[in-house]
Short mmCIF file of C-alpha atoms in Angstrom, two decimals:
data_model
loop_
_atom_site.label_atom_id
_atom_site.label_comp_id
_atom_site.label_asym_id
_atom_site.label_seq_id
_atom_site.Cartn_x
_atom_site.Cartn_y
_atom_site.Cartn_z
CA UNK A 1 -22.11 21.23 -21.82
CA UNK A 2 -23.71 22.98 -18.97
CA UNK A 3 -25.87 21.39 -16.38
CA UNK A 4 -29.02 23.21 -15.99
CA UNK A 5 -29.73 24.66 -12.42
CA UNK A 6 -33.48 23.78 -12.11
CA UNK A 7 -36.35 22.35 -13.93
CA UNK A 8 -38.63 24.34 -16.64
CA UNK A 9 -40.71 23.68 -19.83
CA UNK A 10 -37.77 22.17 -21.71
CA UNK A 11 -35.75 20.55 -18.55
CA UNK A 12 -36.59 17.40 -16.45
CA UNK A 13 -34.66 15.70 -14.21
CA UNK A 14 -34.62 11.96 -13.44
CA UNK A 15 -32.79 9.66 -10.73
CA UNK A 16 -31.30 6.48 -12.07
CA UNK A 17 -34.07 4.61 -10.26
CA UNK A 18 -36.62 5.86 -12.84
CA UNK A 19 -39.03 3.17 -14.50
CA UNK A 20 -38.72 3.05 -18.43
CA UNK A 21 -42.53 3.81 -18.72
CA UNK A 22 -41.85 7.12 -16.77
CA UNK A 23 -39.06 7.97 -19.16
CA UNK A 24 -41.24 7.00 -22.03
CA UNK A 25 -44.02 9.55 -20.94
CA UNK A 26 -41.43 12.36 -20.81
CA UNK A 27 -40.14 11.68 -24.33
CA UNK A 28 -43.97 11.67 -25.50
CA UNK A 29 -44.48 15.17 -23.58
CA UNK A 30 -41.55 16.53 -25.27
CA UNK A 31 -42.22 14.86 -28.28
CA UNK A 32 -45.88 16.49 -28.29
CA UNK A 33 -44.52 20.22 -27.28
CA UNK A 34 -41.18 22.22 -28.30
CA UNK A 35 -38.95 19.39 -27.15
CA UNK A 36 -36.65 19.23 -24.36
CA UNK A 37 -34.02 17.52 -22.51
CA UNK A 38 -34.34 14.86 -19.50
CA UNK A 39 -31.26 14.95 -17.31
CA UNK A 40 -30.64 11.54 -15.98
CA UNK A 41 -28.88 11.14 -12.45
CA UNK A 42 -30.21 14.46 -11.27
CA UNK A 43 -32.42 14.63 -8.06
CA UNK A 44 -35.59 17.11 -8.03
CA UNK A 45 -33.55 19.66 -6.08
CA UNK A 46 -30.95 19.90 -9.32
CA UNK A 47 -28.19 17.54 -7.16
CA UNK A 48 -25.95 15.50 -9.22
CA UNK A 49 -26.20 12.12 -8.02
CA UNK A 50 -24.91 10.32 -10.95
CA UNK A 51 -25.31 7.07 -13.06
CA UNK A 52 -24.09 3.61 -12.20
CA UNK A 53 -23.52 2.52 -16.27
CA UNK A 54 -24.77 3.62 -19.68
CA UNK A 55 -28.18 4.06 -20.13
CA UNK A 56 -28.06 4.36 -24.04
CA UNK A 57 -29.19 1.38 -25.21
CA UNK A 58 -32.09 1.47 -22.60
CA UNK A 59 -32.88 5.19 -24.28
CA UNK A 60 -32.89 3.87 -27.55
CA UNK A 61 -34.83 1.07 -27.34
CA UNK A 62 -37.77 2.91 -25.01
CA UNK A 63 -37.97 5.61 -27.97
CA UNK A 64 -38.19 2.76 -31.07
CA UNK A 65 -40.66 0.61 -28.92
CA UNK A 66 -42.37 2.24 -25.78
CA UNK A 67 -42.99 5.74 -27.71
CA UNK A 68 -45.50 5.49 -30.77
CA UNK A 69 -44.57 6.37 -33.24
CA UNK A 70 -41.20 5.68 -32.74
CA UNK A 71 -38.90 9.10 -32.49
CA UNK A 72 -34.96 9.67 -32.34
CA UNK A 73 -32.93 10.96 -29.40
CA UNK A 74 -29.87 12.11 -28.54
CA UNK A 75 -27.78 10.41 -25.55
CA UNK A 76 -24.83 12.10 -24.28
CA UNK A 77 -22.96 11.41 -20.80
CA UNK A 78 -21.05 14.05 -19.27
CA UNK A 79 -18.55 13.77 -16.12
CA UNK A 80 -18.92 15.13 -13.10
CA UNK A 81 -16.18 15.94 -10.61
CA UNK A 82 -16.14 14.40 -6.94
CA UNK A 83 -19.38 12.04 -7.13
CA UNK A 84 -18.94 8.51 -6.39
CA UNK A 85 -20.78 7.70 -9.64
CA UNK A 86 -19.26 10.89 -11.46
CA UNK A 87 -21.42 10.60 -14.77
CA UNK A 88 -24.67 11.98 -15.62
CA UNK A 89 -26.64 11.50 -18.70
CA UNK A 90 -28.71 14.23 -20.94
CA UNK A 91 -31.30 12.55 -23.36
CA UNK A 92 -32.45 15.19 -25.86
CA UNK A 93 -35.83 14.93 -27.60
CA UNK A 94 -36.35 17.27 -30.57
CA UNK A 95 -40.05 18.55 -31.36
CA UNK A 96 -41.60 15.56 -33.21
CA UNK A 97 -42.52 15.98 -36.46
CA UNK A 98 -45.16 12.93 -36.21
CA UNK A 99 -47.37 14.40 -33.57
CA UNK A 100 -49.46 13.43 -32.26
CA UNK A 101 -47.11 10.60 -29.69
CA UNK A 102 -48.20 8.22 -27.19
CA UNK A 103 -46.92 5.80 -25.44
CA UNK A 104 -47.42 1.69 -25.34
CA UNK A 105 -50.31 2.15 -22.80
CA UNK A 106 -52.28 4.45 -25.45
CA UNK A 107 -51.90 7.44 -23.11
CA UNK A 108 -51.10 11.19 -24.75
CA UNK A 109 -48.66 13.42 -22.56
CA UNK A 110 -47.79 17.01 -22.74
CA UNK A 111 -45.45 19.37 -20.91
CA UNK A 112 -46.67 22.23 -19.07
CA UNK A 113 -44.18 23.88 -17.02
CA UNK A 114 -42.15 21.58 -15.12
CA UNK A 115 -44.07 18.90 -15.46
CA UNK A 116 -46.27 16.14 -17.96
CA UNK A 117 -49.74 15.81 -17.69
CA UNK A 118 -52.47 13.72 -19.71
CA UNK A 119 -53.74 15.69 -22.80
CA UNK A 120 -56.85 16.87 -22.36
CA UNK A 121 -59.34 16.52 -25.09
CA UNK A 122 -59.11 20.03 -26.84
CA UNK A 123 -55.12 19.70 -26.52
CA UNK A 124 -55.73 15.96 -28.48
CA UNK A 125 -57.69 17.83 -31.12
CA UNK A 126 -55.23 20.28 -31.56
CA UNK A 127 -52.28 17.92 -31.55
CA UNK A 128 -54.23 15.95 -34.49
CA UNK A 129 -55.29 18.96 -36.25
CA UNK A 130 -51.06 19.76 -36.25
CA UNK A 131 -50.38 16.26 -37.74
CA UNK A 132 -53.03 16.53 -40.35
CA UNK A 133 -55.14 13.95 -39.29
CA UNK A 134 -58.12 15.95 -38.14
CA UNK A 135 -59.84 18.83 -39.30
CA UNK A 136 -62.02 20.81 -37.06
CA UNK A 137 -63.37 23.10 -39.95
CA UNK A 138 -65.22 19.91 -41.21
CA UNK A 139 -67.26 19.02 -37.84
CA UNK A 140 -70.62 20.01 -37.26
CA UNK A 141 -70.95 23.60 -35.67
CA UNK A 142 -72.78 22.61 -32.36
CA UNK A 143 -76.04 24.18 -32.07
CA UNK A 144 -76.00 25.61 -35.55
CA UNK A 145 -78.99 25.39 -38.18
CA UNK A 146 -79.08 25.70 -41.88
CA UNK A 147 -81.19 29.03 -41.17
CA UNK A 148 -78.27 30.34 -39.51
CA UNK A 149 -76.64 30.59 -43.13
CA UNK A 150 -76.84 33.43 -45.64
CA UNK A 151 -78.13 31.96 -48.42
CA UNK A 152 -78.06 34.71 -50.89
CA UNK A 153 -74.48 34.04 -50.07
CA UNK A 154 -74.33 30.77 -50.97
CA UNK A 155 -76.08 31.32 -54.09
CA UNK A 156 -73.34 33.79 -55.35
CA UNK A 157 -71.07 31.05 -54.58
CA UNK A 158 -72.62 28.27 -56.87
CA UNK A 159 -73.15 31.18 -59.43
CA UNK A 160 -69.58 30.78 -60.09
CA UNK A 161 -70.06 27.28 -61.34
CA UNK A 162 -73.55 28.26 -63.20
CA UNK A 163 -75.74 26.59 -60.89
CA UNK A 164 -78.89 28.18 -59.91
CA UNK A 165 -78.92 27.75 -56.40
CA UNK A 166 -81.57 29.16 -55.97
CA UNK A 167 -84.17 27.76 -57.98
CA UNK A 168 -83.41 24.32 -57.28
CA UNK A 169 -85.55 21.96 -55.42
CA UNK A 170 -85.02 21.58 -51.87
CA UNK A 171 -83.68 18.35 -52.17
CA UNK A 172 -80.93 19.49 -54.47
CA UNK A 173 -80.12 22.36 -52.24
CA UNK A 174 -79.29 20.28 -49.54
CA UNK A 175 -77.49 17.87 -51.69
CA UNK A 176 -75.37 20.72 -53.01
CA UNK A 177 -74.72 22.04 -49.21
CA UNK A 178 -73.48 18.50 -48.24
CA UNK A 179 -71.15 17.85 -51.49
CA UNK A 180 -69.60 20.97 -50.78
CA UNK A 181 -68.90 20.59 -47.02
CA UNK A 182 -71.00 23.65 -46.04
CA UNK A 183 -73.29 21.39 -44.17
CA UNK A 184 -73.02 17.89 -42.69
CA UNK A 185 -75.27 14.76 -44.04
CA UNK A 186 -77.46 15.34 -40.99
CA UNK A 187 -78.08 18.88 -42.71
CA UNK A 188 -75.95 20.72 -39.72
CA UNK A 189 -73.75 23.78 -40.89
CA UNK A 190 -69.88 22.52 -40.44
CA UNK A 191 -67.35 25.27 -38.62
CA UNK A 192 -65.91 26.09 -42.10
CA UNK A 193 -69.57 26.51 -43.73
CA UNK A 194 -70.67 28.56 -41.18
CA UNK A 195 -67.56 30.71 -40.52
CA UNK A 196 -67.77 31.66 -44.36
CA UNK A 197 -71.49 31.86 -45.18
CA UNK A 198 -72.70 32.30 -41.56
CA UNK A 199 -74.77 35.58 -40.74
CA UNK A 200 -73.95 35.69 -37.45
CA UNK A 201 -71.49 33.11 -36.96
CA UNK A 202 -70.14 34.61 -33.60
CA UNK A 203 -73.30 33.31 -31.94
CA UNK A 204 -72.26 29.48 -32.33
CA UNK A 205 -68.37 30.14 -32.82
CA UNK A 206 -67.31 32.94 -30.48
CA UNK A 207 -63.80 32.56 -31.10
CA UNK A 208 -64.69 34.01 -34.84
CA UNK A 209 -63.88 37.47 -35.49
CA UNK A 210 -61.05 39.99 -35.96
CA UNK A 211 -60.19 42.21 -33.09
CA UNK A 212 -58.27 45.32 -34.24
CA UNK A 213 -56.48 47.87 -31.81
CA UNK A 214 -54.71 50.97 -32.65
CA UNK A 215 -51.96 52.70 -30.55
CA UNK A 216 -50.33 56.09 -30.60
CA UNK A 217 -46.78 54.72 -29.46
CA UNK A 218 -44.98 51.43 -29.73
CA UNK A 219 -46.13 49.18 -26.69
CA UNK A 220 -49.31 47.60 -25.40
CA UNK A 221 -49.53 50.24 -22.84
CA UNK A 222 -49.52 52.97 -25.32
CA UNK A 223 -52.71 55.53 -25.73
CA UNK A 224 -55.37 53.79 -27.88
CA UNK A 225 -56.65 55.52 -30.46
CA UNK A 226 -59.32 53.16 -31.97
CA UNK A 227 -60.49 49.76 -31.36
CA UNK A 228 -62.98 47.57 -33.29
CA UNK A 229 -63.82 43.89 -33.52
CA UNK A 230 -65.29 42.84 -36.69
CA UNK A 231 -68.09 39.72 -37.06
CA UNK A 232 -69.84 38.17 -39.86
CA UNK A 233 -68.88 35.85 -42.72
CA UNK A 234 -65.33 35.36 -43.34
CA UNK A 235 -65.21 37.37 -46.38
CA UNK A 236 -66.96 40.48 -44.59
CA UNK A 237 -64.40 40.34 -41.57
CA UNK A 238 -61.63 40.71 -44.15
CA UNK A 239 -63.27 43.17 -46.20
CA UNK A 240 -64.10 45.30 -42.83
CA UNK A 241 -60.75 44.42 -41.14
CA UNK A 242 -58.76 45.75 -44.53
CA UNK A 243 -60.52 49.29 -44.94
CA UNK A 244 -59.98 49.90 -40.84
CA UNK A 245 -56.18 49.19 -41.67
CA UNK A 246 -55.98 51.27 -44.52
CA UNK A 247 -58.02 54.08 -42.78
CA UNK A 248 -55.39 53.82 -39.65
CA UNK A 249 -52.08 53.51 -41.08
CA UNK A 250 -50.48 56.75 -41.50
CA UNK A 251 -48.86 57.08 -44.98
CA UNK A 252 -45.04 57.96 -44.03
CA UNK A 253 -43.63 61.22 -45.54
CA UNK A 254 -40.09 63.02 -45.98
CA UNK A 255 -39.62 66.66 -46.22
CA UNK A 256 -37.19 67.13 -49.44
CA UNK A 257 -36.43 70.98 -49.48
CA UNK A 258 -39.95 72.81 -49.60
CA UNK A 259 -41.88 70.02 -50.43
CA UNK A 260 -43.32 67.04 -48.31
CA UNK A 261 -42.77 63.72 -50.40
CA UNK A 262 -44.65 60.54 -49.62
CA UNK A 263 -42.54 57.83 -48.85
CA UNK A 264 -43.78 54.44 -50.79
CA UNK A 265 -45.67 51.94 -48.61
CA UNK A 266 -47.22 48.71 -48.83
CA UNK A 267 -49.86 47.80 -51.35
CA UNK A 268 -53.43 46.82 -50.38
CA UNK A 269 -52.74 43.04 -51.09
CA UNK A 270 -49.88 42.81 -48.31
CA UNK A 271 -52.45 43.29 -45.46
CA UNK A 272 -55.10 41.50 -47.52
CA UNK A 273 -52.90 38.39 -47.70
CA UNK A 274 -52.02 38.55 -44.08
CA UNK A 275 -55.76 38.89 -42.98
CA UNK A 276 -56.68 35.79 -45.11
CA UNK A 277 -53.63 34.01 -43.90
CA UNK A 278 -54.67 34.58 -40.25
CA UNK A 279 -58.64 33.86 -40.93
CA UNK A 280 -58.02 30.35 -43.10
CA UNK A 281 -55.10 29.08 -41.02
CA UNK A 282 -55.81 30.01 -37.45
CA UNK A 283 -56.90 27.21 -35.04
CA UNK A 284 -60.57 27.26 -34.47
CA UNK A 285 -60.61 24.69 -31.79
CA UNK A 286 -59.10 27.20 -29.58
CA UNK A 287 -61.99 28.89 -27.63
CA UNK A 288 -61.84 32.30 -26.46
CA UNK A 289 -59.25 34.02 -28.29
CA UNK A 290 -60.12 35.80 -31.61
CA UNK A 291 -57.42 36.74 -33.94
CA UNK A 292 -56.00 40.35 -33.23
CA UNK A 293 -54.07 42.91 -35.37
CA UNK A 294 -52.35 45.39 -33.40
CA UNK A 295 -51.28 48.52 -35.34
CA UNK A 296 -48.29 50.65 -33.62
CA UNK A 297 -46.35 53.64 -34.77
CA UNK A 298 -43.74 51.36 -35.92
CA UNK A 299 -45.22 48.36 -37.13
CA UNK A 300 -48.04 46.34 -37.52
CA UNK A 301 -48.68 42.58 -36.03
CA UNK A 302 -51.18 40.12 -37.04
CA UNK A 303 -51.89 37.56 -34.37
CA UNK A 304 -53.45 34.08 -35.16
CA UNK A 305 -54.47 31.62 -32.27
CA UNK A 306 -52.46 28.12 -32.92
CA UNK A 307 -49.01 27.46 -33.80
CA UNK A 308 -47.52 26.29 -37.06
CA UNK A 309 -48.66 22.71 -38.10
CA UNK A 310 -45.97 19.97 -37.66
CA UNK A 311 -44.23 20.25 -41.06
CA UNK A 312 -44.02 23.76 -41.65
CA UNK A 313 -41.41 25.87 -39.94
CA UNK A 314 -40.60 29.68 -39.40
CA UNK A 315 -37.80 29.19 -42.31
CA UNK A 316 -40.21 27.61 -44.84
CA UNK A 317 -42.42 30.54 -44.79
CA UNK A 318 -40.94 32.81 -47.32
CA UNK A 319 -40.19 30.04 -49.63
CA UNK A 320 -44.04 29.15 -50.48
CA UNK A 321 -44.54 26.09 -48.14
CA UNK A 322 -48.59 25.63 -48.13
CA UNK A 323 -50.34 23.57 -45.59
CA UNK A 324 -53.95 23.24 -44.81
CA UNK A 325 -54.84 23.32 -41.09
CA UNK A 326 -58.50 23.76 -42.42
CA UNK A 327 -59.02 22.14 -46.12
CA UNK A 328 -62.66 23.27 -46.41
CA UNK A 329 -61.41 26.98 -45.75
CA UNK A 330 -58.89 27.07 -47.95
CA UNK A 331 -61.27 25.24 -50.78
CA UNK A 332 -64.35 28.03 -49.98
CA UNK A 333 -62.16 31.18 -49.85
CA UNK A 334 -59.89 30.27 -53.10
CA UNK A 335 -63.22 29.28 -54.82
CA UNK A 336 -64.22 32.88 -53.75
CA UNK A 337 -61.40 34.71 -55.11
CA UNK A 338 -59.76 35.42 -51.26
CA UNK A 339 -56.56 33.32 -52.11
CA UNK A 340 -54.67 30.48 -53.90
CA UNK A 341 -53.36 27.19 -52.07
CA UNK A 342 -49.74 27.50 -53.94
CA UNK A 343 -48.55 29.20 -50.63
CA UNK A 344 -47.48 31.79 -52.63
CA UNK A 345 -49.08 34.52 -50.36
CA UNK A 346 -46.56 35.11 -47.44
CA UNK A 347 -43.52 34.64 -50.05
CA UNK A 348 -45.08 38.13 -51.87
CA UNK A 349 -45.22 39.57 -48.35
CA UNK A 350 -41.23 39.14 -47.88
CA UNK A 351 -40.60 40.40 -51.32
CA UNK A 352 -42.86 43.58 -50.68
CA UNK A 353 -41.17 44.08 -47.37
CA UNK A 354 -37.95 43.42 -48.97
CA UNK A 355 -38.53 46.19 -51.76
CA UNK A 356 -39.73 48.75 -49.29
CA UNK A 357 -36.68 48.04 -47.00
CA UNK A 358 -38.90 47.10 -43.84
CA UNK A 359 -38.87 44.33 -41.63
CA UNK A 360 -40.85 41.31 -41.43
CA UNK A 361 -40.94 38.92 -38.66
CA UNK A 362 -42.54 35.66 -37.75
CA UNK A 363 -43.08 34.16 -34.38
CA UNK A 364 -44.45 30.95 -32.91
CA UNK A 365 -45.38 32.46 -29.55
CA UNK A 366 -46.98 30.69 -26.84
CA UNK A 367 -50.24 29.05 -28.62
CA UNK A 368 -50.20 31.93 -31.55
CA UNK A 369 -48.59 32.43 -34.52
CA UNK A 370 -47.58 36.23 -35.03
CA UNK A 371 -46.49 38.10 -38.18
CA UNK A 372 -44.86 41.34 -37.59
CA UNK A 373 -44.61 43.74 -40.32
CA UNK A 374 -42.25 47.05 -39.74
CA UNK A 375 -43.88 50.29 -40.89
#
């Protein structure tokens, strides 16, 4: 095993004198992120000064009793030539599957660059969302009122269940909104209700919206051919963004003899599914970042704020894994006919890309989840 030269996002150096509490904090920070390694017996300058004994049992006890919920770690000792205490230890912490983790002192930590720090309120919300313990889409949309909801769209929604919403008395309409989680019991629209049925949801949720950019080349720095941002309720956002994608995707062709033959392209349902997937599963607690769709000469990228939830891996996406960061959005959009909750959307996209012999990639990139579809 190679000894790292410096600390980074995934590497932390600790001397032998470190306290058990400090080690617990580092373990929590790595487990709440993407995992990492704690190298015991190395100073802040990267010099191996060694350890005088094995700390494996101590580390296991910390991970069982000082980190909540308990987490497993890997411990390995490495011999370093020429040192008085010629052993150092590597403690490997994997990305936790039961996030968020905290210490026995009720402190939540995250890793930022080469250091840990206490998680902010917004970061805690994201950790709890990733665990499925908290759903941002059912909280009240601060500052919004029932007058911000499109009553005609709501009436159309309830008509699917043979409910004449418009002609119900006011108390029954309020009850229906609350029972469907479109509003809270205090008659304030929920985040999910405002996103789906809002007249101008971006007034209260500026992070809503789909931004589309079309480039003539294959890089961000290429000439910009078109740029648009789509607002309104999610159904209209999806419909308008889909129309713009179709208008900007060049249909590939091949010349055979004197004839120009169009090469088969993706069916509309592929782009529709990727748009629906982005708006339904994005992390709406991340403020100031919209969904982005970039169309390049050789590919189209769908970039959605927020990493995949705890139990979902990139490897599972093409096999039908379903998850609900925003269960209210899933329910409403499913009832409106935009999706099903069986996790069949991304497998369909994968199968269509295989049929056309095109590339398909999924990436957890910083604070974003990205789908890259070859054209």
